[in-house]
Structure formats: structure tokens, C-alpha cells
Amino acid sequence: MKKVLLSITALLFATGVFAQQEMGFGLKAGVNFPKYSLSEGDLSTGSTTNFHITAFLDAPIATDRFYVQPGVSLQGKGAKLSQSSAGTVKQNTMWIEVPVNFVAKFPAADAGKFFIGAGPYVAFGISGKNKYESDWASAEEDFDFGKDGSLKGTDFGLNFIGGFEFNSGLMIHGGYGLGLSNLAPDGNNGDIKQRLWTVGLGFRI
């Protein structure tokens, strides 16, 4: 939790440095399609379905075309892992994510603005659950990040976003999250990195 608070403090400071005009803020939510990128050859990975909720600031940088958008997000991630001899594991994880996106907006007649952007994020794992299924049994268990051979609890990566913002403030958005941190437990032979597609709606005030 201390890491989360420090990240949010740094985020707010950065916003104050960059913002030159009146700031807005917004909320967005939607569906996640997470999976893992694995370097292990004997496991296959597929996407699962989860959700996200994000609060963000929208601060112009010098002009009304370029913005910095720091935020705080609850992100559901995970993956479906399968091995022919062992069955399937559906892993659901929840993260507190702190993104800082740099966004360009392009007017579209009188309807609103298209936007595209990218930026870094840092995320902290808060809960995890594994659901095992095989031909002979099924089970569920919760796990703590960084303990008993489970995933590491801190992730760093890049976000890529795009969408359309109507003049009313309604937003349609999509994005891709590229995890750069290896979340595999110490001693694991392969890498585990997060990948995430998102789509959703939001509202800017």
C-alpha cells in the first residue's frame, strides 16, 4: 500500500507540473481480455474475461490538443493456462494500476474528438485466485503475490489507448497493455509477462 500511495503522490505532482490550463477529470470502465506471454514451451495460454474501472485527470499541455492523463485504476487480469497432461488453470488477478498517458486529440467536425495516446504504468497486485480443472478433479484457491511460488506483485509496462470523445463528455475507448516485468517466481525457468486488450465506455467532466 505504501508503494501505491507514493505512486499516486508522484502522479499528482507530475500533473501539476505539466498542466497549463483548466483540468478535467473522468471515469471509465469496461471489459478486459487478459492473457500472459510465456517463454515456457510446454504451456499454452489463452485469454480470459475481466473488468476495469479507472479514474483519471485530463490536463492540457500548452494547447488544447495535447494532454497528460494520470489515473488510478482497478484492473482485472489473468489468463487461462493449459497443459495436455495436467489440465487447465484459469487465473484471475486484481491490480491497482497507476498509469500516466500522453494523449493527442483531433477534432471531428462538431461531433467531438478522436484521441490516441500512450504512456507507462506501474501496477501492484492485490488479490489472486486459481481455478483448476482436469478430467478427474476441479478446485479453487486464493494466493498472495510473492509468496509460496506465486506471481511477483509489482508490474511495469506501457499502455496504448484510443477512442472517441463526444462533445457531451461520453467516451468510447479501447486499449492495449504491454507488461514489461517478468512476474515469474524466483527460480522459474521461463518468463511470464502480462498482455491486455480493453474496451469500454467513460465520461469526462
CSV table of C-alpha atoms in Angstrom, one decimal:
chain,number,residue,atom,x,y,z
A,1,MET,CA,0.0,0.0,0.0
A,2,LYS,CA,2.9,2.4,0.7
A,3,LYS,CA,4.1,1.9,-2.9
A,4,VAL,CA,0.6,2.7,-4.2
A,5,LEU,CA,0.4,5.9,-2.2
A,6,LEU,CA,3.9,7.0,-3.3
A,7,SER,CA,3.0,6.4,-6.9
A,8,ILE,CA,-0.2,8.4,-6.6
A,9,THR,CA,1.6,11.3,-4.9
A,10,ALA,CA,4.2,11.4,-7.8
A,11,LEU,CA,1.4,11.2,-10.3
A,12,LEU,CA,-0.4,14.3,-8.8
A,13,PHE,CA,2.9,16.2,-8.7
A,14,ALA,CA,3.6,15.5,-12.3
A,15,THR,CA,0.1,16.7,-13.2
A,16,GLY,CA,0.7,20.0,-11.5
A,17,VAL,CA,4.0,20.5,-13.4
A,18,PHE,CA,2.6,19.8,-16.8
A,19,ALA,CA,-0.9,21.3,-16.6
A,20,GLN,CA,-1.1,24.8,-18.0
A,21,GLN,CA,-4.9,25.2,-18.5
A,22,GLU,CA,-8.1,24.1,-16.8
A,23,MET,CA,-8.1,20.4,-16.0
A,24,GLY,CA,-11.0,18.0,-16.4
A,25,PHE,CA,-11.5,14.6,-14.9
A,26,GLY,CA,-13.4,11.4,-15.8
A,27,LEU,CA,-14.3,7.9,-15.1
A,28,LYS,CA,-14.2,4.9,-17.5
A,29,ALA,CA,-15.0,1.3,-17.2
A,30,GLY,CA,-15.2,-1.7,-19.4
A,31,VAL,CA,-14.2,-5.3,-20.3
A,32,ASN,CA,-10.7,-6.7,-20.2
A,33,PHE,CA,-9.3,-9.6,-22.2
A,34,PRO,CA,-6.1,-10.5,-20.4
A,35,LYS,CA,-3.5,-13.2,-21.1
A,36,TYR,CA,0.1,-14.0,-20.5
A,37,SER,CA,3.1,-14.0,-22.8
A,38,LEU,CA,5.1,-17.1,-21.8
A,39,SER,CA,8.6,-18.3,-22.7
A,40,GLU,CA,7.9,-21.8,-21.4
A,41,GLY,CA,7.3,-24.2,-24.3
A,42,ASP,CA,5.1,-26.8,-22.5
A,43,LEU,CA,2.3,-24.4,-21.5
A,44,SER,CA,-0.3,-22.8,-23.8
A,45,THR,CA,-2.1,-19.6,-22.8
A,46,GLY,CA,-5.4,-18.1,-23.7
A,47,SER,CA,-7.3,-15.0,-22.7
A,48,THR,CA,-10.0,-14.7,-20.0
A,49,THR,CA,-12.6,-12.0,-19.4
A,50,ASN,CA,-12.3,-9.5,-16.6
A,51,PHE,CA,-13.1,-5.8,-16.0
A,52,HIS,CA,-11.5,-2.4,-15.2
A,53,ILE,CA,-12.6,0.8,-13.5
A,54,THR,CA,-10.4,3.9,-13.9
A,55,ALA,CA,-10.5,7.5,-12.5
A,56,PHE,CA,-8.3,9.9,-14.4
A,57,LEU,CA,-7.4,13.6,-14.7
A,58,ASP,CA,-7.3,15.3,-18.2
A,59,ALA,CA,-4.8,18.1,-18.1
A,60,PRO,CA,-3.9,20.2,-21.2
A,61,ILE,CA,-0.2,20.7,-22.0
A,62,ALA,CA,0.2,24.2,-23.5
A,63,THR,CA,-2.6,23.7,-26.1
A,64,ASP,CA,-6.0,22.1,-26.3
A,65,ARG,CA,-4.7,19.3,-28.5
A,66,PHE,CA,-2.1,17.6,-26.2
A,67,TYR,CA,-3.0,16.3,-22.8
A,68,VAL,CA,-1.5,14.3,-19.9
A,69,GLN,CA,-3.9,11.8,-18.3
A,70,PRO,CA,-2.7,10.4,-15.0
A,71,GLY,CA,-5.1,8.0,-13.3
A,72,VAL,CA,-5.7,5.3,-10.8
A,73,SER,CA,-7.3,2.0,-12.0
A,74,LEU,CA,-8.6,-1.3,-10.7
A,75,GLN,CA,-7.6,-3.8,-13.3
A,76,GLY,CA,-8.7,-7.4,-13.5
A,77,LYS,CA,-6.1,-9.5,-15.3
A,78,GLY,CA,-5.0,-13.1,-15.5
A,79,ALA,CA,-5.0,-15.9,-18.2
A,80,LYS,CA,-6.1,-19.4,-19.0
A,81,LEU,CA,-3.2,-21.8,-18.8
A,82,SER,CA,-3.3,-25.3,-20.2
A,83,GLN,CA,-1.1,-28.4,-20.4
A,84,SER,CA,-2.2,-31.6,-22.1
A,85,SER,CA,-1.1,-33.8,-19.2
A,86,ALA,CA,-2.2,-31.6,-16.3
A,87,GLY,CA,-5.5,-29.9,-17.3
A,88,THR,CA,-6.3,-26.2,-17.2
A,89,VAL,CA,-5.8,-23.4,-14.8
A,90,LYS,CA,-7.9,-20.2,-15.0
A,91,GLN,CA,-6.0,-17.5,-13.1
A,92,ASN,CA,-7.8,-14.3,-12.1
A,93,THR,CA,-5.8,-11.4,-10.6
A,94,MET,CA,-6.7,-7.9,-9.4
A,95,TRP,CA,-4.3,-5.0,-9.6
A,96,ILE,CA,-4.1,-1.3,-8.5
A,97,GLU,CA,-2.6,0.3,-11.6
A,98,VAL,CA,-1.2,3.9,-11.8
A,99,PRO,CA,-1.0,5.0,-15.5
A,100,VAL,CA,0.3,8.2,-16.9
A,101,ASN,CA,-0.8,8.6,-20.6
A,102,PHE,CA,0.1,11.3,-23.0
A,103,VAL,CA,-2.8,11.9,-25.3
A,104,ALA,CA,-3.4,13.8,-28.6
A,105,LYS,CA,-6.9,14.8,-29.6
A,106,PHE,CA,-8.2,15.6,-33.1
A,107,PRO,CA,-11.5,17.5,-33.7
A,108,ALA,CA,-14.1,15.6,-35.8
A,109,ALA,CA,-16.4,18.3,-37.2
A,110,ASP,CA,-19.0,19.2,-34.5
A,111,ALA,CA,-19.3,15.7,-33.0
A,112,GLY,CA,-16.3,15.6,-30.7
A,113,LYS,CA,-12.7,14.4,-30.9
A,114,PHE,CA,-10.7,11.4,-31.8
A,115,PHE,CA,-7.9,10.6,-29.4
A,116,ILE,CA,-4.8,8.4,-29.3
A,117,GLY,CA,-2.2,8.1,-26.6
A,118,ALA,CA,0.4,6.1,-24.8
A,119,GLY,CA,2.3,6.0,-21.6
A,120,PRO,CA,3.8,4.0,-18.8
A,121,TYR,CA,2.1,2.3,-15.9
A,122,VAL,CA,3.1,0.7,-12.6
A,123,ALA,CA,0.7,-1.8,-11.0
A,124,PHE,CA,0.5,-3.6,-7.7
A,125,GLY,CA,-1.2,-7.0,-7.2
A,126,ILE,CA,-3.8,-7.1,-4.5
A,127,SER,CA,-5.5,-10.5,-5.0
A,128,GLY,CA,-5.3,-13.7,-7.0
A,129,LYS,CA,-7.3,-16.9,-7.5
A,130,ASN,CA,-6.5,-20.1,-9.4
A,131,LYS,CA,-9.3,-22.4,-10.6
A,132,TYR,CA,-8.0,-25.8,-11.6
A,133,GLU,CA,-9.9,-28.1,-13.9
A,134,SER,CA,-9.0,-31.6,-15.3
A,135,ASP,CA,-10.7,-34.8,-16.4
A,136,TRP,CA,-10.7,-36.1,-12.8
A,137,ALA,CA,-11.0,-33.1,-10.5
A,138,SER,CA,-11.5,-29.4,-10.0
A,139,ALA,CA,-10.5,-27.0,-7.2
A,140,GLU,CA,-10.1,-23.3,-6.4
A,141,GLU,CA,-7.6,-21.5,-4.3
A,142,ASP,CA,-6.6,-17.9,-3.4
A,143,PHE,CA,-3.0,-16.9,-3.5
A,144,ASP,CA,-0.9,-14.0,-2.2
A,145,PHE,CA,1.5,-12.3,-4.6
A,146,GLY,CA,5.2,-13.0,-3.9
A,147,LYS,CA,4.5,-15.9,-1.6
A,148,ASP,CA,4.7,-19.7,-1.9
A,149,GLY,CA,6.0,-19.6,-5.5
A,150,SER,CA,3.2,-17.3,-6.8
A,151,LEU,CA,3.5,-14.4,-9.2
A,152,LYS,CA,5.5,-11.3,-8.3
A,153,GLY,CA,3.3,-8.5,-7.1
A,154,THR,CA,4.7,-5.4,-9.0
A,155,ASP,CA,4.4,-4.9,-12.7
A,156,PHE,CA,5.6,-2.2,-15.0
A,157,GLY,CA,4.6,-1.7,-18.6
A,158,LEU,CA,3.2,0.5,-21.4
A,159,ASN,CA,-0.4,1.4,-22.2
A,160,PHE,CA,-1.7,2.3,-25.7
A,161,ILE,CA,-5.1,3.9,-25.9
A,162,GLY,CA,-7.5,5.3,-28.5
A,163,GLY,CA,-11.1,6.2,-29.0
A,164,PHE,CA,-13.7,9.0,-29.5
A,165,GLU,CA,-14.8,11.7,-27.0
A,166,PHE,CA,-18.2,13.2,-27.8
A,167,ASN,CA,-18.9,16.8,-27.0
A,168,SER,CA,-21.3,15.6,-24.3
A,169,GLY,CA,-18.3,14.1,-22.5
A,170,LEU,CA,-19.3,10.5,-23.3
A,171,MET,CA,-16.2,8.4,-24.4
A,172,ILE,CA,-15.8,5.2,-26.3
A,173,HIS,CA,-12.3,3.8,-25.7
A,174,GLY,CA,-10.1,0.8,-26.3
A,175,GLY,CA,-6.6,0.0,-25.4
A,176,TYR,CA,-3.7,-2.5,-25.1
A,177,GLY,CA,-1.4,-3.1,-22.1
A,178,LEU,CA,2.1,-4.4,-22.7
A,179,GLY,CA,3.6,-5.7,-19.5
A,180,LEU,CA,7.4,-5.5,-19.4
A,181,SER,CA,8.1,-7.0,-16.0
A,182,ASN,CA,8.8,-10.7,-15.6
A,183,LEU,CA,6.2,-11.9,-13.0
A,184,ALA,CA,7.5,-15.4,-12.8
A,185,PRO,CA,8.5,-16.5,-9.3
A,186,ASP,CA,12.2,-16.6,-8.5
A,187,GLY,CA,13.7,-19.9,-9.7
A,188,ASN,CA,11.2,-20.3,-12.5
A,189,ASN,CA,12.9,-21.1,-15.8
A,190,GLY,CA,10.6,-19.1,-18.0
A,191,ASP,CA,9.2,-15.6,-18.2
A,192,ILE,CA,5.6,-14.5,-17.5
A,193,LYS,CA,4.5,-11.1,-18.8
A,194,GLN,CA,1.1,-9.6,-18.9
A,195,ARG,CA,-0.9,-8.7,-22.1
A,196,LEU,CA,-4.2,-7.0,-22.0
A,197,TRP,CA,-6.9,-5.8,-24.5
A,198,THR,CA,-9.6,-3.5,-23.2
A,199,VAL,CA,-12.8,-1.9,-24.5
A,200,GLY,CA,-15.3,0.3,-22.7
A,201,LEU,CA,-17.2,3.5,-22.1
A,202,GLY,CA,-16.4,6.6,-20.0
A,203,PHE,CA,-17.4,10.1,-19.2
A,204,ARG,CA,-15.3,13.2,-18.9
A,205,ILE,CA,-16.3,16.3,-16.9
